[in-house]
């Protein structure tokens, strides 16, 4: 036994090992006998997250014995350092030379590579690109959203004409009609075979990119993103091998593009589970295990969680998202600019986005440790549960005939819609928080764009989590611009019971998030409140009081109010709802209520009053 082991043994002998039962007993004591089950978190993935994890939770998981660089590569294939490439995304609209100049500038200011989005690839000036950027030195990727348009052939022919070696080309082509629309036409299939054959000349240039972001961007759970991305990859395998390509050539040229969302630990576990399951797919094709290590994962911060309101909060969101992708071992990372939801990004926002990745490397040193999440009882257990759930869903898709058949039948989009609706409902009721959008708004925020123009723009992303709330806020903003003042809400608190204060605070924050001028006023009685509010100019009156008799009196007293404000009760009347409506109340606001229906009603009445 070495001296080090002796010291370790002596150190640990000073402490009594704690079992799961010991932890549970202590937790129950600290919680004063509150059932631990009440602290269990039920996720959209169908996973129940316990309040604590112990060694017993991971004893049967062989992943704990694996090291980075070993099959099945759950911890990745990196063995020297946790390096990743900082990739700036650049959309090419109109003049491609201006976009190429921006790319060259980004490469000189900290970016490791660039990713061109090419809506019109036939207009992209490859010769100018070769003159500005050394493609044998820098990582350059290309997304072709609609069609290849012979772009790969043009690229390789220009490389040859300009004596640039394809052997040292680094980057990828992202052309993925499978996940975008659930099928491949004969022409698309032929085009992808063409890309694959060209990319064989370039070991570090990936010709097949499967876009899991097409699922996450519409609200899919982590389980769905993993399972459907794997299923789409298998569908490509079937298509390409049936076209005469070998399984090995396809597997070694495969890349996944995954989103990193705000659910920090789940996002770390997601990429680890993805690599684990990809090794199982490689094994199913009886390919050499080393090909599983060839899988490349490009991560980008999630569009689903980006917000238009209080956009500077996006800087914080993308930082945690980027951290989770890096800790999970992503090979490259794109951080979205904080203002990308409502305008073309500018130099400042692009620099901040680029510097997030640089700070994580140069100042946080996240490149120094490979798989820093290793050994966490929670993360190891979560990785196993996520992989198990995703594999079950993957097998369900395969049993339905594979990705294309499951997509055509409506199963894939239907299951994602079911999850996204739950997420939208949780945002509407405040259970899921988007800081600055449905909670903790910035009351001094100035919207410096045209809300109506943005909402009508075809580029405004309507699939994001924040979109329904933002539409209501922008409707309030339009009222401000037309009437030169914000619609006013008065929250009348009658009495001082704690419950009334809680309901009133909830209502105040709710209407503040919706862009209203919101004021809380305290009253001792219904008589005092109704007398003083008879002549108020508020468009909405919210009443917070726990005594039903007082509440019944308040509505009738204000029926003669000249402005006919929307009357809202800050409570859940339950069986008294019809009676409250009969007494003059239009809606009811409380935690877990349907916020969208309340704002719909308020804005309909605002619109009606504006038209009078």
GROMACS .gro file of N, CA and C in nm, residues 486-547:
model
  186
  486UNK      N    1  -4.961   5.441  -2.084
  486UNK     CA    2  -4.982   5.299  -2.061
  486UNK      C    3  -5.119   5.276  -1.998
  487UNK      N    4  -5.186   5.167  -2.030
  487UNK     CA    5  -5.310   5.136  -1.959
  487UNK      C    6  -5.278   5.112  -1.811
  488UNK      N    7  -5.366   5.157  -1.725
  488UNK     CA    8  -5.338   5.156  -1.581
  488UNK      C    9  -5.416   5.045  -1.511
  489UNK      N   10  -5.348   4.982  -1.416
  489UNK     CA   11  -5.409   4.881  -1.330
  489UNK      C   12  -5.392   4.925  -1.185
  490UNK      N   13  -5.501   4.925  -1.111
  490UNK     CA   14  -5.494   4.949  -0.967
  490UNK      C   15  -5.529   4.819  -0.895
  491UNK      N   16  -5.440   4.777  -0.807
  491UNK     CA   17  -5.464   4.658  -0.725
  491UNK      C   18  -5.508   4.709  -0.588
  492UNK      N   19  -5.636   4.693  -0.557
  492UNK     CA   20  -5.692   4.743  -0.431
  492UNK      C   21  -5.686   4.632  -0.326
  493UNK      N   22  -5.606   4.654  -0.223
  493UNK     CA   23  -5.592   4.556  -0.115
  493UNK      C   24  -5.679   4.602   0.001
  494UNK      N   25  -5.779   4.520   0.034
  494UNK     CA   26  -5.871   4.555   0.141
  494UNK      C   27  -5.837   4.470   0.263
  495UNK      N   28  -5.791   4.534   0.369
  495UNK     CA   29  -5.745   4.460   0.486
  495UNK      C   30  -5.597   4.429   0.474
  496UNK      N   31  -5.546   4.360   0.574
  496UNK     CA   32  -5.402   4.336   0.574
  496UNK      C   33  -5.365   4.189   0.597
  497UNK      N   34  -5.457   4.098   0.572
  497UNK     CA   35  -5.426   3.955   0.588
  497UNK      C   36  -5.315   3.915   0.492
  498UNK      N   37  -5.233   3.820   0.534
  498UNK     CA   38  -5.117   3.778   0.453
  498UNK      C   39  -5.161   3.726   0.316
  499UNK      N   40  -5.269   3.649   0.314
  499UNK     CA   41  -5.316   3.591   0.188
  499UNK      C   42  -5.351   3.700   0.088
  500UNK      N   43  -5.412   3.809   0.136
  500UNK     CA   44  -5.448   3.918   0.046
  500UNK      C   45  -5.323   3.982  -0.014
  501UNK      N   46  -5.221   3.998   0.068
  501UNK     CA   47  -5.097   4.059   0.021
  501UNK      C   48  -5.030   3.970  -0.085
  502UNK      N   49  -5.035   3.839  -0.063
  502UNK     CA   50  -4.975   3.745  -0.159
  502UNK      C   51  -5.048   3.753  -0.292
  503UNK      N   52  -5.183   3.750  -0.288
  503UNK     CA   53  -5.261   3.757  -0.411
  503UNK      C   54  -5.240   3.890  -0.482
  504UNK      N   55  -5.233   3.998  -0.405
  504UNK     CA   56  -5.213   4.131  -0.463
  504UNK      C   57  -5.076   4.143  -0.529
  505UNK      N   58  -4.974   4.092  -0.463
  505UNK     CA   59  -4.839   4.098  -0.520
  505UNK      C   60  -4.830   4.018  -0.648
  506UNK      N   61  -4.897   3.903  -0.650
  506UNK     CA   62  -4.899   3.821  -0.771
  506UNK      C   63  -4.965   3.897  -0.886
  507UNK      N   64  -5.078   3.960  -0.857
  507UNK     CA   65  -5.149   4.036  -0.960
  507UNK      C   66  -5.067   4.154  -1.009
  508UNK      N   67  -5.002   4.224  -0.916
  508UNK     CA   68  -4.921   4.340  -0.954
  508UNK      C   69  -4.807   4.299  -1.047
  509UNK      N   70  -4.737   4.190  -1.013
  509UNK     CA   71  -4.627   4.147  -1.098
  509UNK      C   72  -4.677   4.099  -1.234
  510UNK      N   73  -4.791   4.032  -1.233
  510UNK     CA   74  -4.848   3.982  -1.357
  510UNK      C   75  -4.875   4.096  -1.455
  511UNK      N   76  -4.942   4.202  -1.409
  511UNK     CA   77  -4.974   4.312  -1.499
  511UNK      C   78  -4.851   4.397  -1.531
  512UNK      N   79  -4.756   4.401  -1.441
  512UNK     CA   80  -4.630   4.471  -1.472
  512UNK      C   81  -4.558   4.400  -1.586
  513UNK      N   82  -4.557   4.266  -1.583
  513UNK     CA   83  -4.494   4.189  -1.690
  513UNK      C   84  -4.565   4.213  -1.823
  514UNK      N   85  -4.696   4.240  -1.817
  514UNK     CA   86  -4.772   4.264  -1.938
  514UNK      C   87  -4.760   4.408  -1.987
  515UNK      N   88  -4.680   4.490  -1.917
  515UNK     CA   89  -4.653   4.625  -1.965
  515UNK      C   90  -4.748   4.732  -1.914
  516UNK      N   91  -4.834   4.700  -1.818
  516UNK     CA   92  -4.928   4.797  -1.765
  516UNK      C   93  -4.862   4.884  -1.659
  517UNK      N   94  -4.915   5.005  -1.643
  517UNK     CA   95  -4.877   5.091  -1.532
  517UNK      C   96  -4.954   5.041  -1.411
  518UNK      N   97  -4.885   4.978  -1.319
  518UNK     CA   98  -4.952   4.905  -1.211
  518UNK      C   99  -4.923   4.969  -1.076
  519UNK      N  100  -5.028   4.991  -0.999
  519UNK     CA  101  -5.015   5.054  -0.868
  519UNK      C  102  -5.095   4.976  -0.765
  520UNK      N  103  -5.034   4.950  -0.649
  520UNK     CA  104  -5.103   4.882  -0.541
  520UNK      C  105  -5.149   4.986  -0.439
  521UNK      N  106  -5.276   4.979  -0.400
  521UNK     CA  107  -5.333   5.073  -0.303
  521UNK      C  108  -5.396   4.996  -0.187
  522UNK      N  109  -5.372   5.042  -0.065
  522UNK     CA  110  -5.419   4.976   0.056
  522UNK      C  111  -5.543   5.047   0.111
  523UNK      N  112  -5.646   4.967   0.146
  523UNK     CA  113  -5.770   5.023   0.204
  523UNK      C  114  -5.811   4.940   0.325
  524UNK      N  115  -5.880   5.007   0.417
  524UNK     CA  116  -5.925   4.938   0.538
  524UNK      C  117  -6.061   4.872   0.522
  525UNK      N  118  -6.141   4.924   0.429
  525UNK     CA  119  -6.276   4.870   0.414
  525UNK      C  120  -6.320   4.880   0.269
  526UNK      N  121  -6.428   4.806   0.239
  526UNK     CA  122  -6.487   4.812   0.105
  526UNK      C  123  -6.541   4.952   0.078
  527UNK      N  124  -6.603   5.014   0.178
  527UNK     CA  125  -6.659   5.147   0.159
  527UNK      C  126  -6.552   5.248   0.121
  528UNK      N  127  -6.441   5.244   0.193
  528UNK     CA  128  -6.331   5.337   0.164
  528UNK      C  129  -6.278   5.314   0.024
  529UNK      N  130  -6.257   5.188  -0.013
  529UNK     CA  131  -6.201   5.157  -0.144
  529UNK      C  132  -6.294   5.200  -0.256
  530UNK      N  133  -6.423   5.166  -0.244
  530UNK     CA  134  -6.517   5.199  -0.351
  530UNK      C  135  -6.538   5.349  -0.365
  531UNK      N  136  -6.539   5.421  -0.253
  531UNK     CA  137  -6.555   5.567  -0.259
  531UNK      C  138  -6.438   5.632  -0.334
  532UNK      N  139  -6.316   5.589  -0.304
  532UNK     CA  140  -6.199   5.653  -0.363
  532UNK      C  141  -6.173   5.607  -0.506
  533UNK      N  142  -6.225   5.488  -0.542
  533UNK     CA  143  -6.198   5.436  -0.676
  533UNK      C  144  -6.309   5.468  -0.776
  534UNK      N  145  -6.415   5.535  -0.731
  534UNK     CA  146  -6.527   5.566  -0.820
  534UNK      C  147  -6.483   5.648  -0.940
  535UNK      N  148  -6.387   5.736  -0.922
  535UNK     CA  149  -6.347   5.827  -1.030
  535UNK      C  150  -6.209   5.795  -1.087
  536UNK      N  151  -6.155   5.679  -1.055
  536UNK     CA  152  -6.021   5.646  -1.105
  536UNK      C  153  -6.021   5.628  -1.256
  537UNK      N  154  -5.908   5.659  -1.316
  537UNK     CA  155  -5.894   5.645  -1.462
  537UNK      C  156  -5.837   5.510  -1.502
  538UNK      N  157  -5.827   5.418  -1.407
  538UNK     CA  158  -5.767   5.287  -1.437
  538UNK      C  159  -5.855   5.206  -1.529
  539UNK      N  160  -5.791   5.137  -1.624
  539UNK     CA  161  -5.865   5.047  -1.714
  539UNK      C  162  -5.897   4.913  -1.648
  540UNK      N  163  -5.818   4.878  -1.545
  540UNK     CA  164  -5.836   4.750  -1.477
  540UNK      C  165  -5.832   4.773  -1.327
  541UNK      N  166  -5.928   4.717  -1.254
  541UNK     CA  167  -5.929   4.718  -1.109
  541UNK      C  168  -5.919   4.574  -1.058
  542UNK      N  169  -5.820   4.550  -0.976
  542UNK     CA  170  -5.803   4.418  -0.915
  542UNK      C  171  -5.833   4.431  -0.767
  543UNK      N  172  -5.920   4.345  -0.717
  543UNK     CA  173  -5.960   4.350  -0.576
  543UNK      C  174  -5.899   4.232  -0.503
  544UNK      N  175  -5.826   4.262  -0.395
  544UNK     CA  176  -5.765   4.158  -0.314
  544UNK      C  177  -5.825   4.164  -0.174
  545UNK      N  178  -5.912   4.068  -0.144
  545UNK     CA  179  -5.974   4.061  -0.013
  545UNK      C  180  -6.019   3.919   0.011
  546UNK      N  181  -6.009   3.874   0.134
  546UNK     CA  182  -6.042   3.735   0.163
  546UNK      C  183  -6.186   3.716   0.209
  547UNK      N  184  -6.254   3.821   0.255
  547UNK     CA  185  -6.390   3.806   0.303
  547UNK      C  186  -6.489   3.812   0.187
   0.00000   0.00000   0.00000
